[in-house]
Amino acid sequence: MLVLLPPSEGKAASGRGAPLKPESLSLPGLTPARETVLGELVELCAGDEEKAREVLGLSEGLRGEVAKNAELRTAGTRPAGEIYTGVLYDALDLASLDTAARKRAARWLLVFSGLWGAVRVNDRIPSYRCSMGVKLPGLGALGAYWRAPMAEVLPEAAGDGLVLDLRSAAYAAAWKPKGEVAGRTATVRVLHAPTRKVVSHFNKATKGRIVRSLLTSGSAPEGPAELVEALRDLGYEVEAEAPGKAGKPWSLDVLVAEVH
């Protein structure tokens, strides 16, 4: 199983580990593209601070993120699962998982990123600020930039099992499963049951809980239909819509009564 996650806007501070080694990250086929984006981002942030802040869409209060990006090549690192924070990752709470669940997380979870393309939770990276919606001066929109490298690498990473896609729209644009892979992909919305509306905070928290439930239960559904049954067994109310034709993903709605 492969679980596709968005990153978080806010991130923990860089660690005290050795500086970044791009060649050590998972999915080595993405290394050339990562080096290109990293070089563009560092150059931008080491130059005109105001321009960098504008390109990255940072408020005055986040001015310090520009200087942090300028030092990415020498900053300390820590596992990506510790770097990413926020609602989804708080609910997922990787640090509290037992050994077996942590091993599953290392195999199953793939976090998408405007800077790295995608990383595993055990990959060591520095803290950074660069969303998929950024348009770097030399590369343009990162969502479009990553499509070609992702198309080369991600089908192999998906293997022959279930792909559970929990990404937000901006990150989903960087890679859309096609053909046979799409047929075993399930996308998930979380709806407030009484209103049938998506509530952003609640959506993220519930997705984190869903992933945690799968990791701790050891359930490894082989396809979307099996995922529906696994989630129902874990206590979730799920409505599923199978694709109308081959080469399209399944759509799952998880209904939750209380927003918290």
mmCIF file of C-alpha atoms in Angstrom:
data_model
loop_
_atom_site.group_PDB
_atom_site.id
_atom_site.type_symbol
_atom_site.label_atom_id
_atom_site.label_comp_id
_atom_site.label_asym_id
_atom_site.label_seq_id
_atom_site.Cartn_x
_atom_site.Cartn_y
_atom_site.Cartn_z
ATOM 1 C CA MET A 1 0.000 0.000 0.000
ATOM 2 C CA LEU A 2 1.120 3.549 -0.756
ATOM 3 C CA VAL A 3 -0.432 6.481 1.132
ATOM 4 C CA LEU A 4 -0.013 9.903 -0.490
ATOM 5 C CA LEU A 5 -0.006 12.798 1.990
ATOM 6 C CA PRO A 6 0.258 16.565 1.690
ATOM 7 C CA PRO A 7 3.000 18.295 3.701
ATOM 8 C CA SER A 8 2.264 20.966 6.292
ATOM 9 C CA GLU A 9 2.774 24.700 5.838
ATOM 10 C CA GLY A 10 4.253 25.005 9.296
ATOM 11 C CA LYS A 11 7.278 22.868 10.075
ATOM 12 C CA ALA A 12 9.426 22.007 13.043
ATOM 13 C CA ALA A 13 12.898 23.511 13.249
ATOM 14 C CA SER A 14 15.769 21.816 11.463
ATOM 15 C CA GLY A 15 17.535 19.232 13.565
ATOM 16 C CA ARG A 16 21.152 18.861 14.618
ATOM 17 C CA GLY A 17 21.825 16.012 12.255
ATOM 18 C CA ALA A 18 24.240 16.095 9.325
ATOM 19 C CA PRO A 19 23.376 18.475 6.478
ATOM 20 C CA LEU A 20 21.167 17.379 3.619
ATOM 21 C CA LYS A 21 22.399 14.689 1.257
ATOM 22 C CA PRO A 22 19.976 14.807 -1.679
ATOM 23 C CA GLU A 23 21.283 11.519 -3.045
ATOM 24 C CA SER A 24 20.305 9.766 0.202
ATOM 25 C CA LEU A 25 16.589 10.528 -0.118
ATOM 26 C CA SER A 26 14.088 7.898 -1.204
ATOM 27 C CA LEU A 27 12.938 7.825 -4.836
ATOM 28 C CA PRO A 28 16.422 8.543 -6.255
ATOM 29 C CA GLY A 29 14.948 9.102 -9.703
ATOM 30 C CA LEU A 30 13.791 12.489 -8.387
ATOM 31 C CA THR A 31 17.315 13.574 -7.366
ATOM 32 C CA PRO A 32 18.133 15.702 -10.462
ATOM 33 C CA ALA A 33 14.819 17.562 -10.198
ATOM 34 C CA ARG A 34 15.300 18.052 -6.448
ATOM 35 C CA GLU A 35 18.766 19.499 -7.023
ATOM 36 C CA THR A 36 17.336 21.918 -9.581
ATOM 37 C CA VAL A 37 14.535 23.169 -7.319
ATOM 38 C CA LEU A 38 16.877 23.370 -4.320
ATOM 39 C CA GLY A 39 19.382 25.426 -6.292
ATOM 40 C CA GLU A 40 16.699 27.826 -7.539
ATOM 41 C CA LEU A 41 15.191 28.239 -4.066
ATOM 42 C CA VAL A 42 18.516 28.831 -2.310
ATOM 43 C CA GLU A 43 19.602 31.350 -4.966
ATOM 44 C CA LEU A 44 16.289 33.213 -4.712
ATOM 45 C CA CYS A 45 16.414 33.413 -0.924
ATOM 46 C CA ALA A 46 20.099 34.346 -0.751
ATOM 47 C CA GLY A 47 19.402 37.359 -2.975
ATOM 48 C CA ASP A 48 16.673 39.997 -2.739
ATOM 49 C CA GLU A 49 14.735 39.245 0.447
ATOM 50 C CA GLU A 50 11.643 41.183 -0.594
ATOM 51 C CA LYS A 51 11.462 39.435 -3.953
ATOM 52 C CA ALA A 52 11.872 36.055 -2.262
ATOM 53 C CA ARG A 53 9.123 36.870 0.225
ATOM 54 C CA GLU A 54 6.802 37.872 -2.604
ATOM 55 C CA VAL A 55 7.540 34.749 -4.679
ATOM 56 C CA LEU A 56 7.023 32.463 -1.692
ATOM 57 C CA GLY A 57 3.852 34.267 -0.589
ATOM 58 C CA LEU A 58 5.161 34.981 2.900
ATOM 59 C CA SER A 59 3.735 37.558 5.259
ATOM 60 C CA GLU A 60 5.913 40.051 7.098
ATOM 61 C CA GLY A 61 5.781 37.829 10.139
ATOM 62 C CA LEU A 62 7.319 34.951 8.168
ATOM 63 C CA ARG A 63 10.256 36.972 6.841
ATOM 64 C CA GLY A 64 12.660 34.691 8.715
ATOM 65 C CA GLU A 65 11.691 31.791 6.444
ATOM 66 C CA VAL A 66 13.643 33.434 3.614
ATOM 67 C CA ALA A 67 16.907 33.310 5.566
ATOM 68 C CA LYS A 68 16.145 29.713 6.569
ATOM 69 C CA ASN A 69 15.750 28.705 2.921
ATOM 70 C CA ALA A 70 19.027 30.401 2.013
ATOM 71 C CA GLU A 71 20.849 28.024 4.393
ATOM 72 C CA LEU A 72 19.205 24.776 3.280
ATOM 73 C CA ARG A 73 22.421 23.169 2.039
ATOM 74 C CA THR A 74 24.153 23.526 5.415
ATOM 75 C CA ALA A 75 21.215 23.302 7.846
ATOM 76 C CA GLY A 76 20.822 20.306 10.107
ATOM 77 C CA THR A 77 18.316 17.607 9.232
ATOM 78 C CA ARG A 78 15.814 15.346 10.944
ATOM 79 C CA PRO A 79 13.333 12.740 9.665
ATOM 80 C CA ALA A 80 10.600 14.226 7.494
ATOM 81 C CA GLY A 81 8.015 12.711 9.828
ATOM 82 C CA GLU A 82 9.350 15.035 12.541
ATOM 83 C CA ILE A 83 9.665 18.085 10.272
ATOM 84 C CA TYR A 84 6.028 18.088 9.168
ATOM 85 C CA THR A 85 3.630 19.347 11.830
ATOM 86 C CA GLY A 86 0.084 20.691 11.735
ATOM 87 C CA VAL A 87 -3.379 19.212 12.093
ATOM 88 C CA LEU A 88 -2.997 16.050 9.995
ATOM 89 C CA TYR A 89 0.379 15.162 11.496
ATOM 90 C CA ASP A 90 -0.775 15.904 15.043
ATOM 91 C CA ALA A 91 -3.614 13.422 14.544
ATOM 92 C CA LEU A 92 -1.297 10.892 12.918
ATOM 93 C CA ASP A 93 1.181 11.260 15.822
ATOM 94 C CA LEU A 94 3.970 9.173 14.318
ATOM 95 C CA ALA A 95 6.148 9.475 17.426
ATOM 96 C CA SER A 96 3.699 7.496 19.564
ATOM 97 C CA LEU A 97 3.354 4.540 17.186
ATOM 98 C CA ASP A 98 4.676 1.165 18.247
ATOM 99 C CA THR A 99 7.578 -0.432 16.396
ATOM 100 C CA ALA A 100 5.455 -2.443 13.961
ATOM 101 C CA ALA A 101 3.315 0.575 13.042
ATOM 102 C CA ARG A 102 6.418 2.737 12.548
ATOM 103 C CA LYS A 103 7.810 0.193 10.122
ATOM 104 C CA ARG A 104 4.559 0.283 8.177
ATOM 105 C CA ALA A 105 4.694 4.091 8.134
ATOM 106 C CA ALA A 106 8.206 3.995 6.694
ATOM 107 C CA ARG A 107 7.022 1.694 3.901
ATOM 108 C CA TRP A 108 3.579 3.129 3.194
ATOM 109 C CA LEU A 109 3.704 6.909 3.640
ATOM 110 C CA LEU A 110 4.845 9.317 0.949
ATOM 111 C CA VAL A 111 4.705 13.061 1.651
ATOM 112 C CA PHE A 112 4.495 15.375 -1.356
ATOM 113 C CA SER A 113 6.533 18.589 -1.353
ATOM 114 C CA GLY A 114 7.111 21.615 -3.548
ATOM 115 C CA LEU A 115 10.842 21.344 -2.829
ATOM 116 C CA TRP A 116 11.523 17.598 -2.701
ATOM 117 C CA GLY A 117 8.775 16.264 -4.957
ATOM 118 C CA ALA A 118 7.976 13.501 -2.488
ATOM 119 C CA VAL A 119 9.788 11.973 0.497
ATOM 120 C CA ARG A 120 9.371 9.078 2.898
ATOM 121 C CA VAL A 121 8.843 9.899 6.568
ATOM 122 C CA ASN A 122 12.294 8.548 7.483
ATOM 123 C CA ASP A 123 14.130 10.675 4.900
ATOM 124 C CA ARG A 124 16.285 13.276 6.628
ATOM 125 C CA ILE A 125 15.535 16.823 5.454
ATOM 126 C CA PRO A 126 15.965 20.361 6.827
ATOM 127 C CA SER A 127 13.039 22.604 7.668
ATOM 128 C CA TYR A 128 12.031 24.714 4.651
ATOM 129 C CA ARG A 129 9.285 26.873 3.193
ATOM 130 C CA CYS A 130 8.218 26.220 -0.399
ATOM 131 C CA SER A 131 4.694 25.148 -1.276
ATOM 132 C CA MET A 132 3.647 23.390 -4.476
ATOM 133 C CA GLY A 133 1.825 26.574 -5.507
ATOM 134 C CA VAL A 134 5.045 28.618 -5.712
ATOM 135 C CA LYS A 135 6.293 29.859 -9.093
ATOM 136 C CA LEU A 136 10.087 30.022 -8.959
ATOM 137 C CA PRO A 137 11.580 32.554 -11.393
ATOM 138 C CA GLY A 138 13.653 30.018 -13.324
ATOM 139 C CA LEU A 139 11.229 27.094 -13.219
ATOM 140 C CA GLY A 140 7.679 28.420 -13.152
ATOM 141 C CA ALA A 141 4.889 26.732 -11.223
ATOM 142 C CA LEU A 142 6.244 23.830 -9.191
ATOM 143 C CA GLY A 143 3.072 21.764 -9.573
ATOM 144 C CA ALA A 144 3.670 21.686 -13.328
ATOM 145 C CA TYR A 145 7.443 21.298 -12.990
ATOM 146 C CA TRP A 146 7.138 18.102 -10.970
ATOM 147 C CA ARG A 147 4.736 16.307 -13.327
ATOM 148 C CA ALA A 148 7.330 14.838 -15.670
ATOM 149 C CA PRO A 149 9.743 13.568 -12.965
ATOM 150 C CA MET A 150 6.845 12.175 -10.941
ATOM 151 C CA ALA A 151 5.388 10.398 -13.950
ATOM 152 C CA GLU A 152 8.706 8.579 -14.348
ATOM 153 C CA VAL A 153 9.137 7.565 -10.714
ATOM 154 C CA LEU A 154 5.779 7.230 -8.965
ATOM 155 C CA PRO A 155 4.249 4.306 -10.917
ATOM 156 C CA GLU A 156 7.117 2.092 -9.755
ATOM 157 C CA ALA A 157 6.793 3.381 -6.182
ATOM 158 C CA ALA A 158 3.094 2.510 -6.274
ATOM 159 C CA GLY A 159 3.961 -1.122 -6.928
ATOM 160 C CA ASP A 160 0.970 -3.363 -7.521
ATOM 161 C CA GLY A 161 -1.088 -2.523 -4.434
ATOM 162 C CA LEU A 162 -3.578 0.032 -3.190
ATOM 163 C CA VAL A 163 -2.824 3.752 -3.552
ATOM 164 C CA LEU A 164 -4.624 5.819 -0.904
ATOM 165 C CA ASP A 165 -4.588 9.449 -2.023
ATOM 166 C CA LEU A 166 -5.132 11.949 0.799
ATOM 167 C CA ARG A 167 -3.446 14.937 -0.871
ATOM 168 C CA SER A 168 -4.910 18.406 -1.228
ATOM 169 C CA ALA A 169 -5.596 19.670 -4.762
ATOM 170 C CA ALA A 170 -2.336 21.619 -5.132
ATOM 171 C CA TYR A 171 -0.234 18.530 -4.410
ATOM 172 C CA ALA A 172 -2.464 16.161 -6.349
ATOM 173 C CA ALA A 173 -1.682 18.241 -9.461
ATOM 174 C CA ALA A 174 1.957 17.108 -9.352
ATOM 175 C CA TRP A 175 1.048 13.473 -10.056
ATOM 176 C CA LYS A 176 -2.243 11.945 -11.110
ATOM 177 C CA PRO A 177 -2.286 8.145 -11.233
ATOM 178 C CA LYS A 178 -3.189 6.870 -14.674
ATOM 179 C CA GLY A 179 -4.249 3.625 -16.270
ATOM 180 C CA GLU A 180 -3.946 0.514 -14.173
ATOM 181 C CA VAL A 181 -2.533 2.434 -11.181
ATOM 182 C CA ALA A 182 -5.546 4.771 -11.186
ATOM 183 C CA GLY A 183 -7.867 1.770 -11.047
ATOM 184 C CA ARG A 184 -6.440 0.761 -7.674
ATOM 185 C CA THR A 185 -6.324 4.312 -6.309
ATOM 186 C CA ALA A 186 -8.842 5.683 -3.806
ATOM 187 C CA THR A 187 -9.270 9.391 -3.121
ATOM 188 C CA VAL A 188 -10.887 10.437 0.141
ATOM 189 C CA ARG A 189 -13.049 13.354 1.238
ATOM 190 C CA VAL A 190 -14.094 13.873 4.833
ATOM 191 C CA LEU A 191 -17.585 15.319 5.172
ATOM 192 C CA HIS A 192 -19.430 16.723 8.168
ATOM 193 C CA ALA A 193 -22.353 14.300 8.079
ATOM 194 C CA PRO A 194 -25.196 16.691 9.029
ATOM 195 C CA THR A 195 -24.203 19.342 6.447
ATOM 196 C CA ARG A 196 -22.386 17.172 3.854
ATOM 197 C CA LYS A 197 -19.707 19.865 3.747
ATOM 198 C CA VAL A 198 -15.911 19.650 3.897
ATOM 199 C CA VAL A 199 -14.520 21.418 6.962
ATOM 200 C CA SER A 200 -10.813 22.087 6.439
ATOM 201 C CA HIS A 201 -9.475 21.517 9.957
ATOM 202 C CA PHE A 202 -11.712 18.522 10.526
ATOM 203 C CA ASN A 203 -10.828 17.104 7.112
ATOM 204 C CA LYS A 204 -7.122 17.128 7.924
ATOM 205 C CA ALA A 205 -7.516 15.737 11.428
ATOM 206 C CA THR A 206 -9.727 12.873 10.269
ATOM 207 C CA LYS A 207 -7.332 11.951 7.475
ATOM 208 C CA GLY A 208 -4.557 11.767 10.055
ATOM 209 C CA ARG A 209 -6.698 9.491 12.218
ATOM 210 C CA ILE A 210 -7.548 7.269 9.251
ATOM 211 C CA VAL A 211 -3.872 6.731 8.465
ATOM 212 C CA ARG A 212 -3.082 6.084 12.109
ATOM 213 C CA SER A 213 -5.920 3.548 12.325
ATOM 214 C CA LEU A 214 -4.580 1.641 9.329
ATOM 215 C CA LEU A 215 -1.016 1.707 10.657
ATOM 216 C CA THR A 216 -1.901 0.541 14.153
ATOM 217 C CA SER A 217 -4.384 -2.109 13.068
ATOM 218 C CA GLY A 218 -1.952 -3.645 10.608
ATOM 219 C CA SER A 219 -4.738 -3.709 8.040
ATOM 220 C CA ALA A 220 -3.255 -3.707 4.536
ATOM 221 C CA PRO A 221 -6.148 -3.689 2.046
ATOM 222 C CA GLU A 222 -5.159 -4.796 -1.425
ATOM 223 C CA GLY A 223 -7.514 -2.490 -3.338
ATOM 224 C CA PRO A 224 -10.155 0.214 -2.966
ATOM 225 C CA ALA A 225 -13.030 -2.200 -2.287
ATOM 226 C CA GLU A 226 -11.026 -3.861 0.484
ATOM 227 C CA LEU A 227 -10.140 -0.413 1.859
ATOM 228 C CA VAL A 228 -13.818 0.445 2.224
ATOM 229 C CA GLU A 229 -14.398 -2.718 4.237
ATOM 230 C CA ALA A 230 -11.271 -2.134 6.347
ATOM 231 C CA LEU A 231 -12.322 1.414 7.228
ATOM 232 C CA ARG A 232 -15.829 0.270 8.127
ATOM 233 C CA ASP A 233 -14.343 -2.434 10.334
ATOM 234 C CA LEU A 234 -12.293 0.288 12.036
ATOM 235 C CA GLY A 235 -15.466 2.206 12.833
ATOM 236 C CA TYR A 236 -15.608 4.776 10.031
ATOM 237 C CA GLU A 237 -18.788 5.547 8.105
ATOM 238 C CA VAL A 238 -17.793 5.330 4.461
ATOM 239 C CA GLU A 239 -19.660 5.903 1.222
ATOM 240 C CA ALA A 240 -17.854 4.621 -1.863
ATOM 241 C CA GLU A 241 -18.249 5.271 -5.552
ATOM 242 C CA ALA A 242 -16.517 2.885 -7.935
ATOM 243 C CA PRO A 243 -15.247 4.457 -11.166
ATOM 244 C CA GLY A 244 -17.592 4.391 -14.125
ATOM 245 C CA LYS A 245 -14.825 3.277 -16.449
ATOM 246 C CA ALA A 246 -11.363 1.748 -16.337
ATOM 247 C CA GLY A 247 -8.399 3.963 -15.539
ATOM 248 C CA LYS A 248 -10.226 6.161 -13.025
ATOM 249 C CA PRO A 249 -9.830 6.214 -9.219
ATOM 250 C CA TRP A 250 -12.418 5.290 -6.642
ATOM 251 C CA SER A 251 -14.020 8.129 -4.653
ATOM 252 C CA LEU A 252 -14.587 7.617 -0.925
ATOM 253 C CA ASP A 253 -16.506 9.915 1.420
ATOM 254 C CA VAL A 254 -15.872 9.466 5.130
ATOM 255 C CA LEU A 255 -18.770 10.902 7.131
ATOM 256 C CA VAL A 256 -18.190 12.246 10.618
ATOM 257 C CA ALA A 257 -20.900 13.651 12.871
ATOM 258 C CA GLU A 258 -18.885 15.939 15.139
ATOM 259 C CA VAL A 259 -16.430 18.628 14.086
ATOM 260 C CA HIS A 260 -13.460 18.797 16.479
#
